[in-house]
Structures are given as structure tokens and as C-alpha cells.
Coordinates of C-alpha atoms in Angstrom, one line a residue:
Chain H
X20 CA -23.2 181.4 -206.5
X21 CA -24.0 179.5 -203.7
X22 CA -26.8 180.8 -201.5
X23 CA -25.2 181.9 -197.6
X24 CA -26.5 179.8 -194.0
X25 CA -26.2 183.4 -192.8
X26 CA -28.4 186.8 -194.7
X27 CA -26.5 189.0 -196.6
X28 CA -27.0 192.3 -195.3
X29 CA -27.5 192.3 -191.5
X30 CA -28.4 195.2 -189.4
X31 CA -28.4 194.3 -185.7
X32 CA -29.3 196.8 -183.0
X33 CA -28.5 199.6 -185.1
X34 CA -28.5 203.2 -183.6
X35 CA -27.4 205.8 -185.6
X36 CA -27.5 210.2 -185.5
X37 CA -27.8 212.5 -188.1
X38 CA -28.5 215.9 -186.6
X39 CA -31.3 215.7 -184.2
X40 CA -32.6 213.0 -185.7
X41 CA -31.8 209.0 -184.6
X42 CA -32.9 205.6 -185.3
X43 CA -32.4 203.6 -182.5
X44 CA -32.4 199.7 -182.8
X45 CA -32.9 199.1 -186.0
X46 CA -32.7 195.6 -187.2
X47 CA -33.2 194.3 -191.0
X48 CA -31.8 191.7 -192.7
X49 CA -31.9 190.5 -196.5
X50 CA -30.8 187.1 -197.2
X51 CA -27.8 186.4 -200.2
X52 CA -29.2 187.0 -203.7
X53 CA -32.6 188.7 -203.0
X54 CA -33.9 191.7 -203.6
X55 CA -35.3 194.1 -200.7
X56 CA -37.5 197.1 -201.3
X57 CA -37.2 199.6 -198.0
X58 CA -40.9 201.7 -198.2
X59 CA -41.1 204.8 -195.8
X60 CA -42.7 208.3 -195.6
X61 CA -40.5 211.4 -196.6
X62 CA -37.8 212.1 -193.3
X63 CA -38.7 208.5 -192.1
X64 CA -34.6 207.8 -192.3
X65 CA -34.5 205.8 -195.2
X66 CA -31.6 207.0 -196.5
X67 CA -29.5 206.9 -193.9
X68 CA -29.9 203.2 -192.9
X69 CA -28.7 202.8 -196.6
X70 CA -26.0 205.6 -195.9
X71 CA -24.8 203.6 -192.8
X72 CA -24.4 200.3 -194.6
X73 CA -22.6 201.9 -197.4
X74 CA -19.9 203.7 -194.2
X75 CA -21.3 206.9 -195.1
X76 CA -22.7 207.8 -191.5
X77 CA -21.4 205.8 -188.5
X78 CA -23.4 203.8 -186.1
X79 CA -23.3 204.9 -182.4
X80 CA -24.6 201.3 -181.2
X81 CA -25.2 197.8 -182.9
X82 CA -23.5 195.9 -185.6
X83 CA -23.3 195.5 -189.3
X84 CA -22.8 192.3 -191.2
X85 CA -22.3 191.9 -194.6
X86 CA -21.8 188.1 -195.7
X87 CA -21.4 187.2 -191.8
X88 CA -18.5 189.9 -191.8
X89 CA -18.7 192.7 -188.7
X90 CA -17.7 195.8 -191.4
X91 CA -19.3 198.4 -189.0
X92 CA -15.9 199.9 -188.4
X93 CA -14.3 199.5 -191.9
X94 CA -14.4 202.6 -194.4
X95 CA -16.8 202.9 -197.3
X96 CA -14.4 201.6 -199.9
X97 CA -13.5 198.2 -197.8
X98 CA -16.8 197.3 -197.6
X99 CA -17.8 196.1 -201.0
X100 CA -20.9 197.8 -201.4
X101 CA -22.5 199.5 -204.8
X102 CA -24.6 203.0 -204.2
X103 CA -26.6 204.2 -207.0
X104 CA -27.8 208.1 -205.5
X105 CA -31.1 209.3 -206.7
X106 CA -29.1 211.5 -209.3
X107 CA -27.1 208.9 -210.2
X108 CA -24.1 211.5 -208.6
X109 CA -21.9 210.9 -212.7
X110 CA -18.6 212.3 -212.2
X111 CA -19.1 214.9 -215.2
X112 CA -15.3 215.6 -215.6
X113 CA -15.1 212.1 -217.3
X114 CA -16.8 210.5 -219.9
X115 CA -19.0 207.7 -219.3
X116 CA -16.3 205.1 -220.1
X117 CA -14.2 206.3 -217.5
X118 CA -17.1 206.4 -215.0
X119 CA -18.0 203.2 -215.4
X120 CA -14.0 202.1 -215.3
X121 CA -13.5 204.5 -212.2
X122 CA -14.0 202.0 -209.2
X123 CA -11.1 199.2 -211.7
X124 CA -8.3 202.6 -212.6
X125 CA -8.9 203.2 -208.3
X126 CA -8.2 199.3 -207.6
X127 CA -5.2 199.0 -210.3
X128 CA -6.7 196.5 -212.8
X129 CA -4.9 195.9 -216.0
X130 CA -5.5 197.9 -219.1
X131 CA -7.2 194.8 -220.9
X132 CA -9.1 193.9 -217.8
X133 CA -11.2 197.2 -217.6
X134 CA -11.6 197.6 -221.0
X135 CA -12.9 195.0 -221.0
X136 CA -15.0 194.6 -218.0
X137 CA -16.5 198.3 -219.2
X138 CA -17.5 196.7 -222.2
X139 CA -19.7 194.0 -220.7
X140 CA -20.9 196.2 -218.3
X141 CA -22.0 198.3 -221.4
X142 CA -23.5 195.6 -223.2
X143 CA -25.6 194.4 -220.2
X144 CA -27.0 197.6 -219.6
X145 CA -27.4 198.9 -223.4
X146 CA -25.1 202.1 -223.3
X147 CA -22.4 200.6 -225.7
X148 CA -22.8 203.8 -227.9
X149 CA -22.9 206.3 -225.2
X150 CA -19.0 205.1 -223.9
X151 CA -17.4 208.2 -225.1
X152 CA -20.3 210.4 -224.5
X153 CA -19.8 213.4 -221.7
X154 CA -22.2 212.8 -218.6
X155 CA -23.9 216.2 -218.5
X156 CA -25.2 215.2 -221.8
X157 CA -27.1 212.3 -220.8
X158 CA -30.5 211.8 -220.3
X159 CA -32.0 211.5 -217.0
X160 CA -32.6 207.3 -217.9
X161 CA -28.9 206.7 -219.4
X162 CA -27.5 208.5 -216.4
X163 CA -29.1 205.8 -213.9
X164 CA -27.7 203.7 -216.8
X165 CA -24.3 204.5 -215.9
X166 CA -24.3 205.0 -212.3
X167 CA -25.8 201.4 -212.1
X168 CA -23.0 200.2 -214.2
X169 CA -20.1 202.2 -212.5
X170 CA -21.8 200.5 -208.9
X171 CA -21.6 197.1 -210.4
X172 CA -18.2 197.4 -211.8
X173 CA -15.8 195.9 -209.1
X174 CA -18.4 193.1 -208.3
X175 CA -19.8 194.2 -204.8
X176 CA -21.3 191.8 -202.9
X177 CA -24.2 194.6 -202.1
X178 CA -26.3 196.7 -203.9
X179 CA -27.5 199.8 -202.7
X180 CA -30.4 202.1 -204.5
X181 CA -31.6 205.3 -203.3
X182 CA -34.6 205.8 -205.2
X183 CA -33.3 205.7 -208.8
X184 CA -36.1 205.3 -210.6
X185 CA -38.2 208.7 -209.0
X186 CA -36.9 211.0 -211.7
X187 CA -37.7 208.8 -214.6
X188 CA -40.8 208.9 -216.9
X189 CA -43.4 206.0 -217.1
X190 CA -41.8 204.3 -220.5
X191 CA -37.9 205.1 -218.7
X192 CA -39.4 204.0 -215.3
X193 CA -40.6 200.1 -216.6
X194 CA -37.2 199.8 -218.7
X195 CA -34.9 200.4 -215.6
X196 CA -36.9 198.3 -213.5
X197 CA -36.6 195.5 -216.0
X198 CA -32.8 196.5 -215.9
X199 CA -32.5 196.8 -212.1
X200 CA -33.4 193.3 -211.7
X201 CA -31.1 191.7 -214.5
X202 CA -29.0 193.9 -213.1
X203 CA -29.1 191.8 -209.5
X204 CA -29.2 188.5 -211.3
X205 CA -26.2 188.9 -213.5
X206 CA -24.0 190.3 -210.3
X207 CA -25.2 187.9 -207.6
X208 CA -25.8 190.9 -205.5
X209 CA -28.0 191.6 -202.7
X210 CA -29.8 194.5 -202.9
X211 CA -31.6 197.0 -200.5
X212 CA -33.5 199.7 -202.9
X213 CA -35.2 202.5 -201.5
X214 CA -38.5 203.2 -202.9
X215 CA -42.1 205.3 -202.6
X216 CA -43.6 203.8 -205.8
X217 CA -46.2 200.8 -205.0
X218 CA -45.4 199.5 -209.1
X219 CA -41.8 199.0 -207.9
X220 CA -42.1 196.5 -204.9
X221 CA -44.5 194.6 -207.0
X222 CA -41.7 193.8 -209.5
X223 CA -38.5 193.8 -208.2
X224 CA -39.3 193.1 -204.2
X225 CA -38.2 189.3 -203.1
X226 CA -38.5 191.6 -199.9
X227 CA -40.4 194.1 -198.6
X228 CA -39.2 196.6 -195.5
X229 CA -40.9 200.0 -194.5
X230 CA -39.9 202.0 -191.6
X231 CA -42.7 203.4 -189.6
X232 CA -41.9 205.5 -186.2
X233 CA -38.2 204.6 -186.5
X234 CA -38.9 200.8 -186.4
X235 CA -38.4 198.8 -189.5
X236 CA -40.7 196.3 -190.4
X237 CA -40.9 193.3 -192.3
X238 CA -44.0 192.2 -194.7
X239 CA -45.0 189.1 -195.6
X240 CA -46.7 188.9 -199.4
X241 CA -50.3 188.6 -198.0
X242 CA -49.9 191.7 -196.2
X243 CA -48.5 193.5 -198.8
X244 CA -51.8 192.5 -201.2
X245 CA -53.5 193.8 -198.7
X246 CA -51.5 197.1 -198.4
X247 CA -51.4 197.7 -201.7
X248 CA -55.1 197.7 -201.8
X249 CA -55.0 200.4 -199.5
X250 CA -52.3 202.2 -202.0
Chain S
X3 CA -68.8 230.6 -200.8
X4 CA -70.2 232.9 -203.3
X5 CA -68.2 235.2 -205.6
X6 CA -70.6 238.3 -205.4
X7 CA -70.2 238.2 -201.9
X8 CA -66.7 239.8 -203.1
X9 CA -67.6 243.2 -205.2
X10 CA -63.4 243.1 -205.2
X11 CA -63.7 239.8 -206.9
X12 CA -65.5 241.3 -209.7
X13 CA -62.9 244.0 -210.5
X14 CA -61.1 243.9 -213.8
X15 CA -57.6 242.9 -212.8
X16 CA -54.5 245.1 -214.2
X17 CA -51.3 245.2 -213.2
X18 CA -48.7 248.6 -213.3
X19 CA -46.0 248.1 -216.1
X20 CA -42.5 246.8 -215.8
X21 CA -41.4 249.9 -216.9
X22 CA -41.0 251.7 -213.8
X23 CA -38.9 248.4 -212.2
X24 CA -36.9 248.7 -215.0
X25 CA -36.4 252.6 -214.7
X26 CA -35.5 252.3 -210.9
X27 CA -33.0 249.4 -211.6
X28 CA -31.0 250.8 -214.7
X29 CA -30.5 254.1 -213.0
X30 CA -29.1 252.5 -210.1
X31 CA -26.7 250.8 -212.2
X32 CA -25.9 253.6 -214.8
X33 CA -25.2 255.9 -211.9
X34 CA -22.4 252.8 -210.7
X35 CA -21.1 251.9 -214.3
X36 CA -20.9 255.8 -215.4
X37 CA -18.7 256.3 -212.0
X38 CA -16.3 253.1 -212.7
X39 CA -16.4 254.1 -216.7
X40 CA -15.9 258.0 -215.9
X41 CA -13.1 257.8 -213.2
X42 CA -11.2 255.3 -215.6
X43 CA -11.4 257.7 -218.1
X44 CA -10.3 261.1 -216.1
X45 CA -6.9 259.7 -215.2
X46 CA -6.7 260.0 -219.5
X47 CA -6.4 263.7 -219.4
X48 CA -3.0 263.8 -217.1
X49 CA -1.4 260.8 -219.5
X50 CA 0.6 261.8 -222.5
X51 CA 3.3 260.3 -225.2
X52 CA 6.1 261.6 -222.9
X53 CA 5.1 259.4 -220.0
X54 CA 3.9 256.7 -221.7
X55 CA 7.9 256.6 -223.3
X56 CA 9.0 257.6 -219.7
X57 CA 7.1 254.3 -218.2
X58 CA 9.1 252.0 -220.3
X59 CA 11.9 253.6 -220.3
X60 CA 12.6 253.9 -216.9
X61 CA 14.3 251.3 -215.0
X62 CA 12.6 251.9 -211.4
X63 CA 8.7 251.7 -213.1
X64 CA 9.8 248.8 -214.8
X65 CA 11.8 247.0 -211.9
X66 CA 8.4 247.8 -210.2
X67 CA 6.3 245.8 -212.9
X68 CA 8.4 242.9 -213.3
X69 CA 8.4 242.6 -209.0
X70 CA 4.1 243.4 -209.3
X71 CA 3.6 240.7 -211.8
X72 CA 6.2 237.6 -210.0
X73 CA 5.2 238.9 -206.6
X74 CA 1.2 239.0 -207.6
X75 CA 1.7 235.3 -209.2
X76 CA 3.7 233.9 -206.4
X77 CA 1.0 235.3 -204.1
X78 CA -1.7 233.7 -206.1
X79 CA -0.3 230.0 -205.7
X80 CA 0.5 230.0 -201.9
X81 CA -3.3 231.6 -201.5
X82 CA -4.7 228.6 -203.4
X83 CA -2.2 225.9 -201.9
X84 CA -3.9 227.4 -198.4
X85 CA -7.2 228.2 -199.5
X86 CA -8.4 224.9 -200.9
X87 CA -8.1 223.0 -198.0
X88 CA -8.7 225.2 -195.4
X89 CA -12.3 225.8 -197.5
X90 CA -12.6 222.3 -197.9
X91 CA -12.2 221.6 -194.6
X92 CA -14.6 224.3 -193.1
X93 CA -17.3 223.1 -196.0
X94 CA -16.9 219.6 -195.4
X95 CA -16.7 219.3 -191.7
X96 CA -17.8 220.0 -188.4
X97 CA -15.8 220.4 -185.5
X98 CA -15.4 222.1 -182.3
X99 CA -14.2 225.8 -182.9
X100 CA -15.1 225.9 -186.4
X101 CA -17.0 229.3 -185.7
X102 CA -14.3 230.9 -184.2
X103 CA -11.6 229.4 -186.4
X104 CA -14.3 230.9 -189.2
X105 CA -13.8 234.2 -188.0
X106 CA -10.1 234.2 -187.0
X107 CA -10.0 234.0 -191.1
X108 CA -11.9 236.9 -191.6
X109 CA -9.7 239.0 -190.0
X110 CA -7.6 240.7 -193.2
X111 CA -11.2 240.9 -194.1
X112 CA -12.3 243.4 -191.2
X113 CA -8.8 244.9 -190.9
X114 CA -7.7 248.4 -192.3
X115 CA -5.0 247.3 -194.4
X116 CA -2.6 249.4 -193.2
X117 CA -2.8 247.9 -189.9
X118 CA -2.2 244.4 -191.1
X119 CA 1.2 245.5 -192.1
X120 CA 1.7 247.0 -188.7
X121 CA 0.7 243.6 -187.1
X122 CA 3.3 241.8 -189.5
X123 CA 6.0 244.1 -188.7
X124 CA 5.5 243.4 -185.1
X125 CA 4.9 239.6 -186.0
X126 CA 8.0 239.3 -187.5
X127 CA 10.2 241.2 -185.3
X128 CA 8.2 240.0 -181.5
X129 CA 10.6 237.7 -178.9
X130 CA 8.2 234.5 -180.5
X131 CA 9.7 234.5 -183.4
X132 CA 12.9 235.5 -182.1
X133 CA 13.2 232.5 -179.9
X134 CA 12.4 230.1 -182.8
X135 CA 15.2 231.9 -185.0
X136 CA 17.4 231.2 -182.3
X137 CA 16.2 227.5 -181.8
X138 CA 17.0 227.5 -186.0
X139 CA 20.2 229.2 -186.0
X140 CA 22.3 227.0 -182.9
X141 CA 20.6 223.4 -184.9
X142 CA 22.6 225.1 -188.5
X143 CA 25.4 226.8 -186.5
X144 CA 28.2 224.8 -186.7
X145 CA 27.0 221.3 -188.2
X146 CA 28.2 219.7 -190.9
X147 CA 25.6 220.6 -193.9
X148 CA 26.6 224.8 -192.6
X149 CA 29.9 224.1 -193.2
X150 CA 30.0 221.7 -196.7
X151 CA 27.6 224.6 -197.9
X152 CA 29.6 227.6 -196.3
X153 CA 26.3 229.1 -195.0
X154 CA 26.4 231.3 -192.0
X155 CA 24.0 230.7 -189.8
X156 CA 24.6 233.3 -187.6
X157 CA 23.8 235.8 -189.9
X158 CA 20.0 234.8 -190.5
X159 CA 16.5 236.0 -189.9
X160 CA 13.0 235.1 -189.3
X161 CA 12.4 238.8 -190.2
X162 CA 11.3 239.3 -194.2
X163 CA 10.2 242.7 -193.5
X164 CA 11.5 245.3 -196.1
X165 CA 12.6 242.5 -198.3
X166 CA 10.8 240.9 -201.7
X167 CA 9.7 238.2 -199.5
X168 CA 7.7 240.8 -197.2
X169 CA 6.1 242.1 -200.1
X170 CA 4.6 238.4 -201.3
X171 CA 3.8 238.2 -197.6
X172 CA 2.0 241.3 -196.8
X173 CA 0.1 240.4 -200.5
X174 CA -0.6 236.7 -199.2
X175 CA -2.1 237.6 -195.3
X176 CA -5.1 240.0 -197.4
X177 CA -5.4 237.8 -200.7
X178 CA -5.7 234.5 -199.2
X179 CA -8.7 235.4 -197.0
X180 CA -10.7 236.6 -199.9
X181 CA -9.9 233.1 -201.5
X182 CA -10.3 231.2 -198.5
X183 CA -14.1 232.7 -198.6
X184 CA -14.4 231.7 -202.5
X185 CA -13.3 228.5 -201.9
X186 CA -15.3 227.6 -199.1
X187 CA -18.6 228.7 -201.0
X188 CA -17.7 226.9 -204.0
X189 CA -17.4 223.7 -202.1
X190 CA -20.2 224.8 -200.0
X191 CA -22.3 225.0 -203.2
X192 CA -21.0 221.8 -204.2
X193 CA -23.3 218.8 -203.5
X194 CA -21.2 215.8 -201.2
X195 CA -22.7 212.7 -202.7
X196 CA -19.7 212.4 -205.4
X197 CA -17.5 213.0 -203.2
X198 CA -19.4 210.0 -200.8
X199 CA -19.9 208.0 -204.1
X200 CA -16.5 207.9 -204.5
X201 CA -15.9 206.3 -201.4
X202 CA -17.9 203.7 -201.9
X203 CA -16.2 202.9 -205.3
X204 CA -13.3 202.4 -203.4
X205 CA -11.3 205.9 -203.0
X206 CA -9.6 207.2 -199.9
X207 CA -10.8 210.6 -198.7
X208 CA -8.1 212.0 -200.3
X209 CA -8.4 210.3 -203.3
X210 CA -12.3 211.5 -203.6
X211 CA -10.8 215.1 -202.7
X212 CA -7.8 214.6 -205.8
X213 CA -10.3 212.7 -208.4
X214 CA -13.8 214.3 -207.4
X215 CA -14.0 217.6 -205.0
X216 CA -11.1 219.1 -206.5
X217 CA -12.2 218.8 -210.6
X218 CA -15.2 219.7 -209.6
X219 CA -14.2 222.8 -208.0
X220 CA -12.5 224.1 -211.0
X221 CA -14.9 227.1 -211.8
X222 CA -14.3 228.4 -207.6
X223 CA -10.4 228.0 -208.6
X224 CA -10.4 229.8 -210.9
X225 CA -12.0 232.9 -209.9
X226 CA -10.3 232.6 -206.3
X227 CA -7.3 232.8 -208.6
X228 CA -8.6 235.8 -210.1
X229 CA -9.5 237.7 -207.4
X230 CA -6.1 236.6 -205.0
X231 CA -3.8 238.0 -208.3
X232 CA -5.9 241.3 -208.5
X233 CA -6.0 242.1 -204.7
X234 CA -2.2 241.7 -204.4
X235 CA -2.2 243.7 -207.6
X236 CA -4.2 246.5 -205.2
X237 CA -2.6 245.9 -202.3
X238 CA -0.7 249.2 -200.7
X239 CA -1.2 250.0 -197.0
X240 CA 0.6 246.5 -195.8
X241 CA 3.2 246.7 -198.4
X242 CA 4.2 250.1 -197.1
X243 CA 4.7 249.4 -193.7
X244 CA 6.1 246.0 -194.2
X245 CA 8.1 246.0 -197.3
X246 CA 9.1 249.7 -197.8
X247 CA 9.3 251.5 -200.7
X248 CA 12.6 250.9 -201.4
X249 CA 13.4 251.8 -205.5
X250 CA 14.3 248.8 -207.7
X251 CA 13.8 246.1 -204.3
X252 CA 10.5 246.5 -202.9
X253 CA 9.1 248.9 -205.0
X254 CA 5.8 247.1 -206.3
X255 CA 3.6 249.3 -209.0
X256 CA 0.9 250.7 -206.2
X257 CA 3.5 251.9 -204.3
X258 CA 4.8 253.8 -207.3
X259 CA 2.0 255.0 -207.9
X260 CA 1.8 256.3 -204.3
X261 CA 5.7 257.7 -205.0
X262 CA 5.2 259.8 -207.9
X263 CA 2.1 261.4 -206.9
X264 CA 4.0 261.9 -203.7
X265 CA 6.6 264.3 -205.6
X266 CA 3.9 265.9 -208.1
X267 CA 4.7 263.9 -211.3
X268 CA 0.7 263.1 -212.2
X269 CA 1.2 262.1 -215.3
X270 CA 3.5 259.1 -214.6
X271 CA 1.4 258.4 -211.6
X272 CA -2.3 258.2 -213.9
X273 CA 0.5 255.8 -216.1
X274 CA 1.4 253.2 -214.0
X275 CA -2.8 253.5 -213.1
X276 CA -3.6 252.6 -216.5
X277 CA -1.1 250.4 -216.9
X278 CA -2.5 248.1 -213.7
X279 CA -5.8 248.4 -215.0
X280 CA -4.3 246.8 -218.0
X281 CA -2.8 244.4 -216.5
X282 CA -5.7 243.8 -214.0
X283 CA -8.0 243.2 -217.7
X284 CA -5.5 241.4 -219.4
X285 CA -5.2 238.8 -216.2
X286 CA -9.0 238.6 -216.2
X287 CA -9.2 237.3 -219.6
X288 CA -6.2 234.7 -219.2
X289 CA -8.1 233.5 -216.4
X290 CA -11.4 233.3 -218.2
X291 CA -10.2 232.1 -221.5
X292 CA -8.0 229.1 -219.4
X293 CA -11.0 228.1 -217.6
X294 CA -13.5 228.7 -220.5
X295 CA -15.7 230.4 -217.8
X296 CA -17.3 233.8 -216.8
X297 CA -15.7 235.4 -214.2
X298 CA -18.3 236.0 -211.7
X299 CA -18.8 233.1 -209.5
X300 CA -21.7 231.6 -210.4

């Protein structure tokens, strides 16, 4: 895929309520085929910038762009975009084939065409043996596993992590990061991940955003050496 | 900061035994369960071969049964067709008036029952329905699908009252409320982000309700199910007033209940008891063993 003139994911002006709370003029932007890391304190409003690009909470002022399209008034399922929740949010009433063909049976694919879409989406993320498995039964790393793989299913243009590694032990923790990021290379995707953990920006970042008193800011890598030192 | 600055601090520390929470808690439940076990149990003494024969053999208690069981079942599905997405809809959103609109359905709640099926009698027979019955009958009277049919129009009625269809109503205005509550808690306790997920994969709202809220709800279902068929089961004062007790029509088993005791004849009254708490169990445990759950909602 050929890289965009324009970024990826652009926020421009962005205002948006939950509750009392509001983030007013927010601007970020992640160019096509990077990978941003979004760093921020507990209540900072992390998670609903990423809930606003994914059409989950609505902007009251400012625009959203996703590959130079205005999708700030189209619905969650028109506007391409994977989420991967912090509990990876499994549909337990199917098995994990079915979750990860959920987003193809919704958008009428062929038969052939999900099976076998599921089965490279298996294969790239190593849960080939779990396919008739029940959710509930999963592990906290195979779940993030397959809610990775049911986000990357219909080939969004966007990827969108809240935090999905902060459950997972240190061994679990490396593997998915190592995932995460193949994950981004095989699908082309841009990526905004939402993150408290240091060790993450360090591998996966292309990017690095943190919001601090409702402003979101932008570091460049000798700031963040110098950052981390602090960490 | 030094410890023998505290002689408290230096006290061997002992705590009481469990045994007297234990005491306290068991009596308090004994004392309920020995009541519910006991009362159960009394009705026993006035029940005997000759009105257990009697109960099947006669065609009124059984007219009765088969109208309790349809009319109970009938009830159950409108309450759920109602109570899922009005308790969807109070969980999921917010909107201007949902507090009052939240107590408006509490009403059958706070009612006397009795009085509900005053209300509907007065419902169903006030000038606002009339007018609409009116409205109903002059668009039929006369028209072409009246006459291929043969239907008189002029002969119908908004007003159910002291017909089966009063009885499923006066069941339905008390049932559904208690299912409406059920079902809002269960979606209540019901974390969003599957449903929101499901957005983003490319569902409509109401294919996330369909395919995700509603699966998920299955447990709250199941036991608003349960708890809509055994208060119509229970349900006497509306019925009463709004249905009548008319033998073999609207005669529904609490109300026969109501009518033999009424005339003396204990023994077939503590029989159709017993045979609704047999029916009430025997309901309980299709409902459990369908959803494979417990029945308290937990």
C-alpha cells in the first residue's frame, strides 16, 4: 500500500462531552501505516478520543478524517475502524470461529470467503486450534488473540487499542506486543493504541501522543529518551 | 513512633466466634422457611381422595386450569415482547423524562391490585376509548373487506372486560411491570462495550441488540419469564373486577379458589391451592432446566 499525501487519522478541533467531563480542541494526527501510542494519566480522556474516532461518542465541535474522508457524522460501522476493548469484549455466545467471522456473516461474504479469511486470520495470530473453542474458556492472552483478529477481519483501514496488553503477564505481555505489531504490518493499518506501560511505546510507537490538561501532545524521540528516564 | 507508647498495642488479639453470626442468621431464616414449609403443608389436612377425584373430574375446575395455564402463557409472551425493549431502552439511554416515565412503570408495582382492575374497568369503558371504537367501527362499517368477510362492525367493542381477553389483560398490566424491572437490571448489569464493539464491526443498532444485547440477556429472560407466568398464576383482585368470575369463561384457578371457599367447600379450595403450587414448581423447573440456569437472578 501506498503511503497517503494526507495522515491517516486526523482529529481537527475536536470537542467532545461525556458527562461533566470535555476535551475541547483536540488535535492529533497519525500519518498512513504508523503506529501511534496515546500515554495519559487515569481520567485524562484517553478513551474517549479513541471512543469518538470509532463513532462511539459524538463530537460537539471539530472534524474527523480518516484517509482525508470527513466520517464525523457517519455511524460506527461505516467508518472502517477495528476496536480491540481492554477485555477484548468476545461475544461468548459464539465460538471463537464465529467471532472472528462475525464482522464477514454481518457484511454478507461468501461461505468460502470467511472460511477462509478466518483461517488466515488464525494462522497469523497462532489460534488455529482454539477455532472451535468457547470464549469464556480462553485465557486472558488468547482472548486479546481473538479480539485482535475479529478487529482485523473486514480489513479496516484503522486500528484502535484500548489498552490490551494491561491484563496480561510479563511472558503474555512481550508475545502480544510482538503480535500487535505484525499485526499492523500484515493489515496496512493505522493504529492509535492506548497505553500506560513505558516497555510498550518503546516497541511498537512510530508515534508517541499523551494528553496532559486536556491538550494532546506530540513527542519527538529525544524527548521521549529523556521521559523515559524520568519513568 | 514507638509501639510501647500503645499498652493496647501489646494486647493479645482475639476475635469472638462465628458462631453467634451464624446463630442470628439461621434463625432468621428457619423462622421464614418453617412459615413457607408449614403453611404449605396445613392446607394438607383439609385435602382428601374425594377432592382430589372431584378436581379432575369436574368440568368448571378444569375449564379453570386449561384457561390459568393458556391465559398465564399468553401473558408471559406479551410481558417479554414489552419488557425487553422498554428495559432496554431505560438501561441504554438517557432522555428527557426517563425518571418519570421510570415511575409511570412502577405503578402496578405501588397499586393494590384490586384497584388496577378498577382502573381497567374504567379504562376500557371511559368516552376515550369510546371515541376511538367509534373512529374503528364507521372506517369497517360498510366497506368492502366488512362485507366479503360478513363481519358486523357495528356490533364491536373496545371493551374486553368480563371476557378471556380481560383476564390475559388484567394478568399482563401487573406481570409485565415486574418484568419490565428484571429486564432493565439485567441489561443494567450488562456491560455496553459488546454491544459498542458490535458497532464497529459493522452492525446496526438493532443488529448489536438481535446478535449481542439480546443473547446475552438470556439468563434476565428467563427468569422475567418465570416470575411474569407465576404472578399471573397469583393474580386475583384485577381479575375479579375485570374479568368476573364467570364459570367455565373467565373463571381462572385463583378465582376458584376464591369461589369455593366462598360457599364452604375447603377441601376443593386447599386442592386447586396445591394444585397451583404444583403447577407454580413444575413451571419453575421448565424454566430452569430450558435455560440451564438457577432461578434467582444472579
Amino acid at each position: 500500500m501506498e503511503e497517503s499525501n494526507y495522515p491517516m487519522i486526523e482529529l481537527i478541533d475536536v470537542t467532545v462531552s461525556a458527562g461533566k467531563f470535555q476535551l475541547t480542541n483536540i488535535n492529533l494526527s497519525i500519518p498512513d501505516n504508523q503506529y501511534g501510542i496515546l500515554l495519559g494519566r487515569t481520567g485524562s480522556g484517553k478513551t474517549t478520543i479513541m471512543e469518538t474516532i470509532c463513532g462511539l461518542k459524538k463530537t460537539t465541535k471539530g472534524t474527523i478524517l480518516i484517509d482525508g474522508q470527513d466520517i464525523t457524522q457517519l455511524k460506527p460501522a461505516e467508518r472502517g475502524v477495528g476496536f480491540v476493548p481492554q477485555d477484548g469484549a468476545l461475544f461468548d455466545q459464539f465460538n471463537v470461529f464465529d467471532n472472528l467471522a462475525f464482522s464477514l456473516k454481518i457484511r454478507k461474504w461468501k461461505k468460502s470467503e470467511i472460511n477462509e479469511r478466518v483461517c488466515e486470520l488464525a494462522e497469523l495470530l497462532g489460534i488455529e486450534s482454539l477455532l472451535n473453542r468457547n470464549t469464556t474458556n480462553l485465557s486472558g492472552g488468547e482472548k486479546q488473540r481473538v479480539s485482535l483478529g475479529r478487529a482485523l477481519a473486514f480489513f479496516p483501514s484503522v486500528l484502535c487499542f484500548d489498552e490490551p496488553l494491561s491484563a496480561l503477564d510479563e511472558e503474555t505481555h512481550d508475545d502480544m506486543c510482538h503480535l500487535l505489531k505484525n499485526a499492523q504490518q500484515y493489515s496496512n493499518a493505522s493504529v492509535l493504541h492506548i497505553s500506560h506501560n513505558p516497555k510498550e511505546h518503546q516497541r511498537l510507537a512510530d508515534l508517541t501522543f499523551e494528553i496532559k490538561d486536556g491538550n494532546v501532545i506530540q513527542y519527538q524521540p529525544e524527548e521521549l529518551i529523556l521521559k523515559d528516564q524520568k519513568i | 513512633m514507638n509501639k510501647n507508647n500503645y499498652p493496647s498495642a501489646s494486647l493479645p488479639y482475639k476475635i469472638k466466634g462465628d458462631k453467634l453470626f451464624f446463630t442470628i442468621m439461621l434463625s432468621l431464616c428457619g423462622i421464614y422457611i418453617f412459615l413457607l414449609i408449614g403453611m404449605v403443608l396445613a392446607d394438607f389436612r383439609f385435602i382428601d381422595i374425594k377432592s382430589i377425584k372431584n378436581f379432575f373430574n369436574d368440568p368448571n375446575i378444569i375449564s379453570s386450569l386449561k384457561l390459568s395455564i393458556a391465559s398465564c402463557s399468553i401473558t408471559t409472551v406479551l410481558c417479554l415482547w414489552v419488557a425487553i425493549p422498554i428495559g432496554y431502552i431505560l438501561s441504554r439511554y438517557e432522555f428527557r423524562g426517563k425518571s418519570i416515565l421510570d415511575s409511570i412503570l412502577d405503578i402496578p408495582i405501588m397499586l393494590p391490585p384490586l384497584v388496577i382492575g378498577i382502573c381497567l374497568l374504567f379504562f376500557f369503558s371511559s368516552p376515550f376509548v369510546k371515541y376511538f371504537e367509534e373512529i374503528f367501527i364507521n372506517i369497517f362499517k360498510g366497506s368492502f373487506i366488512a362485507n366479503w368477510f360478513g363481519w358486523e362492525p357495528q356490533y364491536w367493542t373496545f371493551n374486553p372486560a368480563f371476557t378471556k381477553l380481560s383476564v390475559i389483560i388484567a394478568q399482563f398490566m401487573v406481570a409485565c411491570a415486574f418484568a419490565v424491572r428484571i429486564m432493565k437490571s439485567t441489561f443494567d448489569e450488562m456491560n455496553p462495550r459488546k454491544e459498542e464493539v458490535a458497532l464497529t464491526l459493522g452492525c446496526s443498532k438493532g443488529q448489536s441488540f438481535w446478535l449481542v444485547a439480546l443473547p446475552n440477556a438470556k439468563r434476565g429472560i428467563i427468569t422475567a419469564a418465570t416470575l411474569a407466568w407465576a404472578r399471573s398464576l397469583g393474580e386475583f383482585g384485577p381479575i375479579l373486577i375485570f374479568a368476573g368470575t364467570t364459570r367455565m369463561k373467565t373463571e381462572v384457578l385463583s378465582t376458584s379458589v376464591y369461589l369455593e371457599f366462598s360457599v364452604g367447600n375447603i377441601a376443593m379450595a386447599t386442592t386447586i391451592s396445591m394444585a397451583m403450587i404444583m403447577t407454580a414448581i413444575f413451571i419453575n423447573i421448565i424454566m430452569r432446566q430450558f435455560g440451564g440456569i438457577k432461578l434467582s437472578h444472579d
